[in-house]
PDB file of C-alpha atoms in Angstrom:
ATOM      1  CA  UNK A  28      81.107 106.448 214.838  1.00  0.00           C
ATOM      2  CA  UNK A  29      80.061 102.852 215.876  1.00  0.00           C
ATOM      3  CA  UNK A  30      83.071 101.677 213.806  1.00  0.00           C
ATOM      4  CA  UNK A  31      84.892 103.823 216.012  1.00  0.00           C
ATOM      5  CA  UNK A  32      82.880 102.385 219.381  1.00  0.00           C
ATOM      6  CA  UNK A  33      83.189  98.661 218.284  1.00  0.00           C
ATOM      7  CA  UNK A  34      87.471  98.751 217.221  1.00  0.00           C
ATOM      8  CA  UNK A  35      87.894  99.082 221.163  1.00  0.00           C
ATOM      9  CA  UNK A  36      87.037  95.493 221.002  1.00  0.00           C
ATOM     10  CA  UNK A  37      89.613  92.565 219.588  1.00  0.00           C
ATOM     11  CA  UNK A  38      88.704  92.261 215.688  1.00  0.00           C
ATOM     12  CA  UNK A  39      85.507  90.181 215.118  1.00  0.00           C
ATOM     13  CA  UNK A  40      86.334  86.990 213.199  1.00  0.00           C
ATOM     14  CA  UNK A  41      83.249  85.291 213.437  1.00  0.00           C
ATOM     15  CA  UNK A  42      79.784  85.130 211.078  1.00  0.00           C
ATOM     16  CA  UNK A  43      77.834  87.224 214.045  1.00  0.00           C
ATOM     17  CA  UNK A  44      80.463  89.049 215.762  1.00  0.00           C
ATOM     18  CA  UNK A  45      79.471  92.586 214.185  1.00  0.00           C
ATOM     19  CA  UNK A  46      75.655  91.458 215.464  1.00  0.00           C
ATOM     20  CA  UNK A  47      77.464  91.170 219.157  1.00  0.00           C
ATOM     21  CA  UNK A  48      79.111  94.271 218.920  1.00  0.00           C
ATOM     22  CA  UNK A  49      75.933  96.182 217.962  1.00  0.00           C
ATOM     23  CA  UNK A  50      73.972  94.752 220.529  1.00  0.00           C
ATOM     24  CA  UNK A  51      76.663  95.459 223.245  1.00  0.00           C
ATOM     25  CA  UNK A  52      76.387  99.581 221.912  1.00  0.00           C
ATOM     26  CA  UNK A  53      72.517  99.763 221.803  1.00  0.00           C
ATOM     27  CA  UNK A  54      72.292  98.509 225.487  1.00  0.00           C
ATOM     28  CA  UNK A  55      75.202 100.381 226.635  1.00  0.00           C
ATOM     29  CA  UNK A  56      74.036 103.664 224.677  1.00  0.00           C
ATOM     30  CA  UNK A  57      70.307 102.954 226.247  1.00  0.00           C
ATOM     31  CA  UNK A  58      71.428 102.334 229.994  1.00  0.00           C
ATOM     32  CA  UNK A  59      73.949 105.380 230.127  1.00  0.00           C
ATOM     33  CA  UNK A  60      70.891 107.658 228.949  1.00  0.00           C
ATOM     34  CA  UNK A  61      68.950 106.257 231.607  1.00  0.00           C
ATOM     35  CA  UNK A  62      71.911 106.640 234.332  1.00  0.00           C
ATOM     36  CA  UNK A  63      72.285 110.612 233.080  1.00  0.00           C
ATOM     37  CA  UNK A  64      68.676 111.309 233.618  1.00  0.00           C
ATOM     38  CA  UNK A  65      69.125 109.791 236.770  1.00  0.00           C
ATOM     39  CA  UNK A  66      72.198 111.340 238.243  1.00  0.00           C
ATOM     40  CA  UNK A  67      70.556 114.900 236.883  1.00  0.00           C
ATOM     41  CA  UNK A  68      67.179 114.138 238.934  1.00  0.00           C
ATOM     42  CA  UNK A  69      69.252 113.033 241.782  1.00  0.00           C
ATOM     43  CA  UNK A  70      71.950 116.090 242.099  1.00  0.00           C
ATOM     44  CA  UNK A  71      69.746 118.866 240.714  1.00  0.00           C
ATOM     45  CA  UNK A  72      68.124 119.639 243.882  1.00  0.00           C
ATOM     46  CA  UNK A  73      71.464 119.295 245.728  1.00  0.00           C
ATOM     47  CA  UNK A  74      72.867 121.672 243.987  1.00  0.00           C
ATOM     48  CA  UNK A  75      69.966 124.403 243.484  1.00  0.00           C
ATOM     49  CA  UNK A  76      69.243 124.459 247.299  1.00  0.00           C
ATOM     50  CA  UNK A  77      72.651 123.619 248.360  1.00  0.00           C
ATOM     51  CA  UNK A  78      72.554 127.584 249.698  1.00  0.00           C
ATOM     52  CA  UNK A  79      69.085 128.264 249.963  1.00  0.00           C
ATOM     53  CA  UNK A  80      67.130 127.830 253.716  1.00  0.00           C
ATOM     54  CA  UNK A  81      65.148 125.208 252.939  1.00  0.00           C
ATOM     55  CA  UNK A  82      62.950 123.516 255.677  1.00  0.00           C
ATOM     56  CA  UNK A  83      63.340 120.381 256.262  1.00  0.00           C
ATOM     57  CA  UNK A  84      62.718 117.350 253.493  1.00  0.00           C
ATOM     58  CA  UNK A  85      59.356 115.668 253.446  1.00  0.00           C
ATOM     59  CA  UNK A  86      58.546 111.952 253.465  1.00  0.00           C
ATOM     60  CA  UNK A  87      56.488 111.503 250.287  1.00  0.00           C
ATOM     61  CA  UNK A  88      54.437 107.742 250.157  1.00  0.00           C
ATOM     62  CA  UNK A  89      53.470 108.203 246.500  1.00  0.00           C
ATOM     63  CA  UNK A  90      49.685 107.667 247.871  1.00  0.00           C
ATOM     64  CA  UNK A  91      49.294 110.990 246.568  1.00  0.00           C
ATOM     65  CA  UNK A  92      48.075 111.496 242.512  1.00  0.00           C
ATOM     66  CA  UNK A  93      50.608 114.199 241.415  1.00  0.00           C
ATOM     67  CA  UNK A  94      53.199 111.999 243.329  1.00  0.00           C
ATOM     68  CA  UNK A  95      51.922 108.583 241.910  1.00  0.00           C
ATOM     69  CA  UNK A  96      51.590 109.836 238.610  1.00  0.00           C
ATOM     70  CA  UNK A  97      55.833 110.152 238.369  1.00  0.00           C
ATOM     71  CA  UNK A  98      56.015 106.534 239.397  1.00  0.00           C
ATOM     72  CA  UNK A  99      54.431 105.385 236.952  1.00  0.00           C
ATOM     73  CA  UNK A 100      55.997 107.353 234.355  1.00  0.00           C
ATOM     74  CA  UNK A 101      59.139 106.170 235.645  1.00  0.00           C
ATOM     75  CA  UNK A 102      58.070 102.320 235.949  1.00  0.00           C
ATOM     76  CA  UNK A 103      56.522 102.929 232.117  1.00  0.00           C
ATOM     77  CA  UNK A 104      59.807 104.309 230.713  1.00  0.00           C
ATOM     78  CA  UNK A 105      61.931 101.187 232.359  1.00  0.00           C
ATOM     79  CA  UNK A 106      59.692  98.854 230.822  1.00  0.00           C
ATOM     80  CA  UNK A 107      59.797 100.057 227.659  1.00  0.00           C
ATOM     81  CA  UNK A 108      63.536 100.146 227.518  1.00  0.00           C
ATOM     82  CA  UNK A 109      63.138  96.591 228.832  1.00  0.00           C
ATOM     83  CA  UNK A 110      60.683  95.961 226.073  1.00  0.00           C
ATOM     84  CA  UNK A 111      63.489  97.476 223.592  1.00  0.00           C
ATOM     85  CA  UNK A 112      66.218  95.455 224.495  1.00  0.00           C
ATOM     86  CA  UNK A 113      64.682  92.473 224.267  1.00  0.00           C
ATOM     87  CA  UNK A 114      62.818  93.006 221.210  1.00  0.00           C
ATOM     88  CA  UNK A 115      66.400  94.041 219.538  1.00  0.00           C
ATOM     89  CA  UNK A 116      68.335  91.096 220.991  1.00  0.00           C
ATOM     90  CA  UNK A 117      66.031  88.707 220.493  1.00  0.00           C
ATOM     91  CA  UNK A 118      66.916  87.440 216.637  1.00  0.00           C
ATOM     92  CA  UNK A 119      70.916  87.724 217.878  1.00  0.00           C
ATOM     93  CA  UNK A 120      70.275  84.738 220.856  1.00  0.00           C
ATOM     94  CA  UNK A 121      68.146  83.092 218.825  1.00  0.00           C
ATOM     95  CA  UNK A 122      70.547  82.523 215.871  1.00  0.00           C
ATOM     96  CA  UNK A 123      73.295  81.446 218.583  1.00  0.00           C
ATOM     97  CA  UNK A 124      71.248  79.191 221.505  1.00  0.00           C
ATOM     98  CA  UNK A 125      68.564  78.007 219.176  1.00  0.00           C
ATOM     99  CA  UNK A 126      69.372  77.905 215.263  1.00  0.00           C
ATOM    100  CA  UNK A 127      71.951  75.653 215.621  1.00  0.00           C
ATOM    101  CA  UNK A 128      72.947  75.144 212.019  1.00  0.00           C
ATOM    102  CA  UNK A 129      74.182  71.202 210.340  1.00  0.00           C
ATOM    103  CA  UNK A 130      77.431  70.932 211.591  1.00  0.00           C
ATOM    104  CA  UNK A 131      80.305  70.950 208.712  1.00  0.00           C
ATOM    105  CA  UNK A 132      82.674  70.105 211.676  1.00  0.00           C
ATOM    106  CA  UNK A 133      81.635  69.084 214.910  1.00  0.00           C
ATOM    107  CA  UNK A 134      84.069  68.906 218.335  1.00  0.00           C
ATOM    108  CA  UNK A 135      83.261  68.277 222.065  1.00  0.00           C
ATOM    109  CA  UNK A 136      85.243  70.942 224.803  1.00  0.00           C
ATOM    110  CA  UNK A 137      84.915  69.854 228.077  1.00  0.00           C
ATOM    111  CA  UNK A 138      86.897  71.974 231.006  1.00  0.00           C
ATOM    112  CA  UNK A 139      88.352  70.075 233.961  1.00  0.00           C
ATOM    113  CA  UNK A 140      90.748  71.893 236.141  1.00  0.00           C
ATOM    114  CA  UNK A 141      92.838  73.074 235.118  1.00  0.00           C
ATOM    115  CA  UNK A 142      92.979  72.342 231.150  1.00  0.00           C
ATOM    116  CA  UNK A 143      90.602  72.261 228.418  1.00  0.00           C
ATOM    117  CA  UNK A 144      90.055  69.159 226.622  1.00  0.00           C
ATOM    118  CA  UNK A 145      89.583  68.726 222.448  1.00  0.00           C
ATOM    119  CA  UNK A 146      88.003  65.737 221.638  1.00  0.00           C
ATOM    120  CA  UNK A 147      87.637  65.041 217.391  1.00  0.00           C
ATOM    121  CA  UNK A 148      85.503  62.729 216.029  1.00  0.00           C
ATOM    122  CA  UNK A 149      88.047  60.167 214.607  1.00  0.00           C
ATOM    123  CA  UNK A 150      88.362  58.648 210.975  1.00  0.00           C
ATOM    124  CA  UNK A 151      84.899  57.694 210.501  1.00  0.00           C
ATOM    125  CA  UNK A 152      83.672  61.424 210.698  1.00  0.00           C
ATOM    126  CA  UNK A 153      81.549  60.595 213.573  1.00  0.00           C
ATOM    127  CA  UNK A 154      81.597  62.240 216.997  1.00  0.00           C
ATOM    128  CA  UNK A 155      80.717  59.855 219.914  1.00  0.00           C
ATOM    129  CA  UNK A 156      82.266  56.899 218.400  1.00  0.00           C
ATOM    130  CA  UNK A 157      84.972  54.339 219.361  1.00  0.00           C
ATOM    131  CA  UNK A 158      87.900  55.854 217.076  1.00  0.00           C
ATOM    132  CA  UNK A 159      87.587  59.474 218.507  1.00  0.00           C
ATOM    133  CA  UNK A 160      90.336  61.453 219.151  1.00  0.00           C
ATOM    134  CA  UNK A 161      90.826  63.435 222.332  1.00  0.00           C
ATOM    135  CA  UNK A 162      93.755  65.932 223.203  1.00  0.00           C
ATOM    136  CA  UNK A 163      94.148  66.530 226.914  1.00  0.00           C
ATOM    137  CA  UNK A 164      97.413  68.735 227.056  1.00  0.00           C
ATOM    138  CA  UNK A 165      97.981  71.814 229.078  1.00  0.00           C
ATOM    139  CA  UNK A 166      97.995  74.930 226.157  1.00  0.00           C
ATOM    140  CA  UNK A 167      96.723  72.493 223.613  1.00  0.00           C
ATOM    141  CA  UNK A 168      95.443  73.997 220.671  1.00  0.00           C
ATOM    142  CA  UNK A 169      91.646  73.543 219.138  1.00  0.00           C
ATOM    143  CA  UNK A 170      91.902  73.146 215.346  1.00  0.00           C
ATOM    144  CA  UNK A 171      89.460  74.111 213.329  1.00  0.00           C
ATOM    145  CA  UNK A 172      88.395  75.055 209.632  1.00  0.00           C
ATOM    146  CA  UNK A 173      87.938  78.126 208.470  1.00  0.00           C
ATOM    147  CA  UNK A 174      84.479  79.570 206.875  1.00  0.00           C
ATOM    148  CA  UNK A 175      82.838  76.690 208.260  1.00  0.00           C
ATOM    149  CA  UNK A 176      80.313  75.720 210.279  1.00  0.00           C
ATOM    150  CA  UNK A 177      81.495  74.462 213.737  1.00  0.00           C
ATOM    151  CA  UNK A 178      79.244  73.309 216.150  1.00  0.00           C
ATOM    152  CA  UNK A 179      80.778  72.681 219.958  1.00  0.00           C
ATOM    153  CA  UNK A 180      79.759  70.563 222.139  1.00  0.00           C
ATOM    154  CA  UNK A 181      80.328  72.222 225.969  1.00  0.00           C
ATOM    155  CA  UNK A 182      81.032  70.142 228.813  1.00  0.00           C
ATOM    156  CA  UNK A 183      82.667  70.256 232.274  1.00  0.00           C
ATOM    157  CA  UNK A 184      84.343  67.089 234.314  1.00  0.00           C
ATOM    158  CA  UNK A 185      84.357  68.813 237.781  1.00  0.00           C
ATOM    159  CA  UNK A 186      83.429  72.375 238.407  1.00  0.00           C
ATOM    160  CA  UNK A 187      81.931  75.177 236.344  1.00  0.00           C
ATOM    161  CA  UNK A 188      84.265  76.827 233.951  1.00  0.00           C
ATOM    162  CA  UNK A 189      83.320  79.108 231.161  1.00  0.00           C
ATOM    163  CA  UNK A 190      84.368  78.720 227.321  1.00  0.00           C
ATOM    164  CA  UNK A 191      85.736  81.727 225.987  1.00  0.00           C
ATOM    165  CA  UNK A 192      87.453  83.297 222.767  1.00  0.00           C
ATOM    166  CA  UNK A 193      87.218  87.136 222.668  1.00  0.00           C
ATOM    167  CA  UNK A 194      87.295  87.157 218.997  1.00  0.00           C
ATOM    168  CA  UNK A 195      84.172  84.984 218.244  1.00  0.00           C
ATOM    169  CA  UNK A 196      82.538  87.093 220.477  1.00  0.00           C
ATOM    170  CA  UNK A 197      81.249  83.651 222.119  1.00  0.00           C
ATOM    171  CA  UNK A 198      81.383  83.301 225.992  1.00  0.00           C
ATOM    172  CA  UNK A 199      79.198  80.168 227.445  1.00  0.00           C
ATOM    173  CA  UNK A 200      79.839  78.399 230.860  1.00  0.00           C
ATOM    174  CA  UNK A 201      80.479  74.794 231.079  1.00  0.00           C
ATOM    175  CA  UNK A 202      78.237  73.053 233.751  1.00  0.00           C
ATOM    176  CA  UNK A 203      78.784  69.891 234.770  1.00  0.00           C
ATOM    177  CA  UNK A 204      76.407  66.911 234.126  1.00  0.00           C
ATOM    178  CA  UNK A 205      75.043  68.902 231.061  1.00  0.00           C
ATOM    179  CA  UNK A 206      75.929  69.060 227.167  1.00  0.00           C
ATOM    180  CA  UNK A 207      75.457  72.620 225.819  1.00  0.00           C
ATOM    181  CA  UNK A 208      75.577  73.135 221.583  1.00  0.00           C
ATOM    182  CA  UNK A 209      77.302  76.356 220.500  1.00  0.00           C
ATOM    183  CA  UNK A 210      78.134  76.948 217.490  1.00  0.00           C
ATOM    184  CA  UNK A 211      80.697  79.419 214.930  1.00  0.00           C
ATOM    185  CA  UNK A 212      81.908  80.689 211.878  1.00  0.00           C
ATOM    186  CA  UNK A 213      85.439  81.539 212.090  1.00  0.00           C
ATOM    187  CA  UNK A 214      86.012  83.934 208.742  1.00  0.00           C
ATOM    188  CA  UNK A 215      89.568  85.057 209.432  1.00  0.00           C
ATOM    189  CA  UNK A 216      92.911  82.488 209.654  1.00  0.00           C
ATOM    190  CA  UNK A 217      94.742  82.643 212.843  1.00  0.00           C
ATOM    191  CA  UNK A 218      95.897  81.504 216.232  1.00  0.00           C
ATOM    192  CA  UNK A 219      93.676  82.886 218.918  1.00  0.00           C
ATOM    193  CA  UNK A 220      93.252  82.482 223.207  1.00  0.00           C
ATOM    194  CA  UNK A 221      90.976  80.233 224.519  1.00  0.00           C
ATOM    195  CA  UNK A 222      90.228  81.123 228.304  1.00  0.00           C
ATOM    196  CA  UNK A 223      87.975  80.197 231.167  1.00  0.00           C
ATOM    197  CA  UNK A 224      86.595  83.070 232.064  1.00  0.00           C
ATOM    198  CA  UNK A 225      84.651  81.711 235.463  1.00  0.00           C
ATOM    199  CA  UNK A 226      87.091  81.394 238.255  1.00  0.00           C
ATOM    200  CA  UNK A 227      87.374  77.340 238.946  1.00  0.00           C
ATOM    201  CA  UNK A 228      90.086  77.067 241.348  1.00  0.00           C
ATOM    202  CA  UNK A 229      93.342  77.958 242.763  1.00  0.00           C
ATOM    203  CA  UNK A 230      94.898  77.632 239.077  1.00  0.00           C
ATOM    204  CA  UNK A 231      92.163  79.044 237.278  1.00  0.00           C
ATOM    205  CA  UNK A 232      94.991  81.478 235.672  1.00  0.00           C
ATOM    206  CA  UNK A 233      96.682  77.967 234.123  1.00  0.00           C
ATOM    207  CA  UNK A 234      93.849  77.237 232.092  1.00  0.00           C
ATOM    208  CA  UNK A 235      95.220  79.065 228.972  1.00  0.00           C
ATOM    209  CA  UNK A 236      94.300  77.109 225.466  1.00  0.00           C
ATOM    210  CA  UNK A 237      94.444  78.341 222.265  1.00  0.00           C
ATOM    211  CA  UNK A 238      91.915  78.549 219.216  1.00  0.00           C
ATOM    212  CA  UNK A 239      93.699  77.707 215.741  1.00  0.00           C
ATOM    213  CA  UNK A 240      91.465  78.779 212.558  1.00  0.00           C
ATOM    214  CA  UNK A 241      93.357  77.389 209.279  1.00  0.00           C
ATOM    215  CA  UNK A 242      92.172  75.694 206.215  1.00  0.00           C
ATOM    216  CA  UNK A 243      90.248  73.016 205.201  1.00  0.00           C
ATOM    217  CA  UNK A 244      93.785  71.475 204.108  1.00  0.00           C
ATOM    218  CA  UNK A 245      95.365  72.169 206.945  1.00  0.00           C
ATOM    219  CA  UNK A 246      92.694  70.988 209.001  1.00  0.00           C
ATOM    220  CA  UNK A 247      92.649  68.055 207.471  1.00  0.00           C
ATOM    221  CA  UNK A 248      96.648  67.395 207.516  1.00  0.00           C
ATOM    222  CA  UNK A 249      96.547  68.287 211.625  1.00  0.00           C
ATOM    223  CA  UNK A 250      93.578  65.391 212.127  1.00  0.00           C
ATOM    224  CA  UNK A 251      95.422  62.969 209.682  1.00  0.00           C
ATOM    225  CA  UNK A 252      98.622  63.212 212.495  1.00  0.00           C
ATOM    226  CA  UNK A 253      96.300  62.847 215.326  1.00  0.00           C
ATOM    227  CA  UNK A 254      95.428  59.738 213.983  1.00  0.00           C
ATOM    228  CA  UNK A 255      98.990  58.415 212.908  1.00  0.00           C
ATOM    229  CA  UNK A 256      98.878  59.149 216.889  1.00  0.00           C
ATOM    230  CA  UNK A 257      96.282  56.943 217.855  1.00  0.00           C
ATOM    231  CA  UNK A 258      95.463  59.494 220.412  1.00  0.00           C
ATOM    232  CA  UNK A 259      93.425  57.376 222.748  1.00  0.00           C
ATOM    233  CA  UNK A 260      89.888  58.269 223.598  1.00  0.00           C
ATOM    234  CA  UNK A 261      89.500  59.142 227.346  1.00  0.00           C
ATOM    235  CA  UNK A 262      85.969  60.241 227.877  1.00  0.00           C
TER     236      UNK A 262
END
C-alpha cells in the first residue's frame, strides 16, 4: 500500500528519499484523521437537527467542567499528534540539516535571477580557491558523481530563491548573505530538473537548470574540459 502511496511521487534517487516519502505519508495519514473527526463533529449536528425544532443555539464559554473537560481533551489529542510528528521526523532532519557527512565531492549553487550558478572546486580539489571553476549559463547543467557523497554549498546573489530537484527529495531556499550546507546521495544515473521553487521575479519561470548524475569517470572527464576551458572564477 505505501508503495502504492509513495509511486505518485517522481522515483526517489537519493540515499534518504524513501525516509522523505514516509515521513510525507505519516503526517498526511495523521492530519486527514484529524480533519475527518473534525468535519464529523462539525456537520453531525447539522444534519441530525437539520429538521428538528430546535431552540435557538447557546453561547457556551467553556467556564463550565463538562464543557472544559472537551477542551482539554481536544488540546491533549493535538499535542500529542504534535508530540508524534516530531518525535518521528526528528532522526530524518537531523541526518539532512545537521549530520553533514565528509564531502567526497563538494560544489557551491548560488541563485541570482534568473540562472543558477555551478561553481567546482578547480584542479587542486579545493573549493574556495583561486583555480575554481564556475559555470554561469542559462540551463547549465550541475555534474555530479554518482553513489557519492555531495555536499552543496547554497547561496543567493540578490533575492531569495529556493534549490530544488524533485527526485532527491531535497528542497532548501537560498538566502542571501548566508551559506547553507546540504548534502546528497544520488544512487541512480541520469539527467534530472533543477528548479527554483520560490517565486524571485518576473522570470522566475526562466530559471530552469538541470541535475546530471553520471560516473565517477564521467565526472571526472566533464571537470577535466572545464578546465581545458579555463572557466574563469566569478564569485
Amino acid at each position: 500500500m505505501m508503495k502504492y502511496l509513495i509511486s505518485i511521487f517522481p522515483k526517489g534517487i537519493s540515499t534518504y528519499s524513501e525516509e522523505m516519502d514516509n515521513l510525507f505519508w505519516f503526517i498526511t495519514i495523521l492530519v486527514s484523521i484529524a480533519f475527518v473527526i473534525s468535519l464529523y463533529i462539525l456537520l453531525r449536528p447539522l444534519v441530525l437537527n437539520h429538521y428538528k425544532k430546535v431552540s435557538k443555539a447557546a453561547y457556551f464559554t467553556g467556564e463550565d467542567k463538562k464543557h472544559f473537560r472537551w477542551i482539554v481533551i481536544a488540546m491533549a489529542l493535538l499535542a500529542a499528534s504534535d508530540f508524534a510528528i516530531l518525535l518521528v521526523e526528528h532522526p530524518t532532519w537531523a541526518k539532512i540539516e545537521q549530520e553533514i557527512p565528509n564531502p567526497d565531492f563538494h560544489v557551491a549553487v548560488i541563485g541570482r535571477q534568473w540562472n543558477w550558478i555551478f561553481q567546482y572546486p578547480g584542479e587542486d580539489g579545493k573549493l574556495y580557491t583561486a583555480d575554481d571553476v564556475v559555470v554561469d549559463e542559462q540551463n547549465s547543467e550541475l555534474h555530479v558523481p554518482v553513489n557519492k557523497n555531495v555536499v552543496v554549498d547554497l547561496k543567493a546573489k540578490d533575492v531569495v530563491h529556493s534549490f530544488f530537484i524533485p527526485e532527491l527529495r531535497l528542497k532548501q531556499d537560498n538566502v542571501p548573505g548566508r551559506t547553507i550546507k546540504r548534502w546528497f546521495n544520488a544512487t541512480v544515473e541520469g539527467k534530472y530538473d533543477l528548479a527554483c521553487a520560490e517565486i524571485c521575479g518576473v522570470l522566475h519561470t526562466n530559471m530552469r537548470n538541470f541535475l546530471v548524475v553520471e560516473s565517477q569517470e564521467k565526472n571526472d572527464l566533464y571537470l577535466k574540459n572545464l578546465y581545458e576551458k579555463k572557466v574563469t572564477n566569478k564569485q
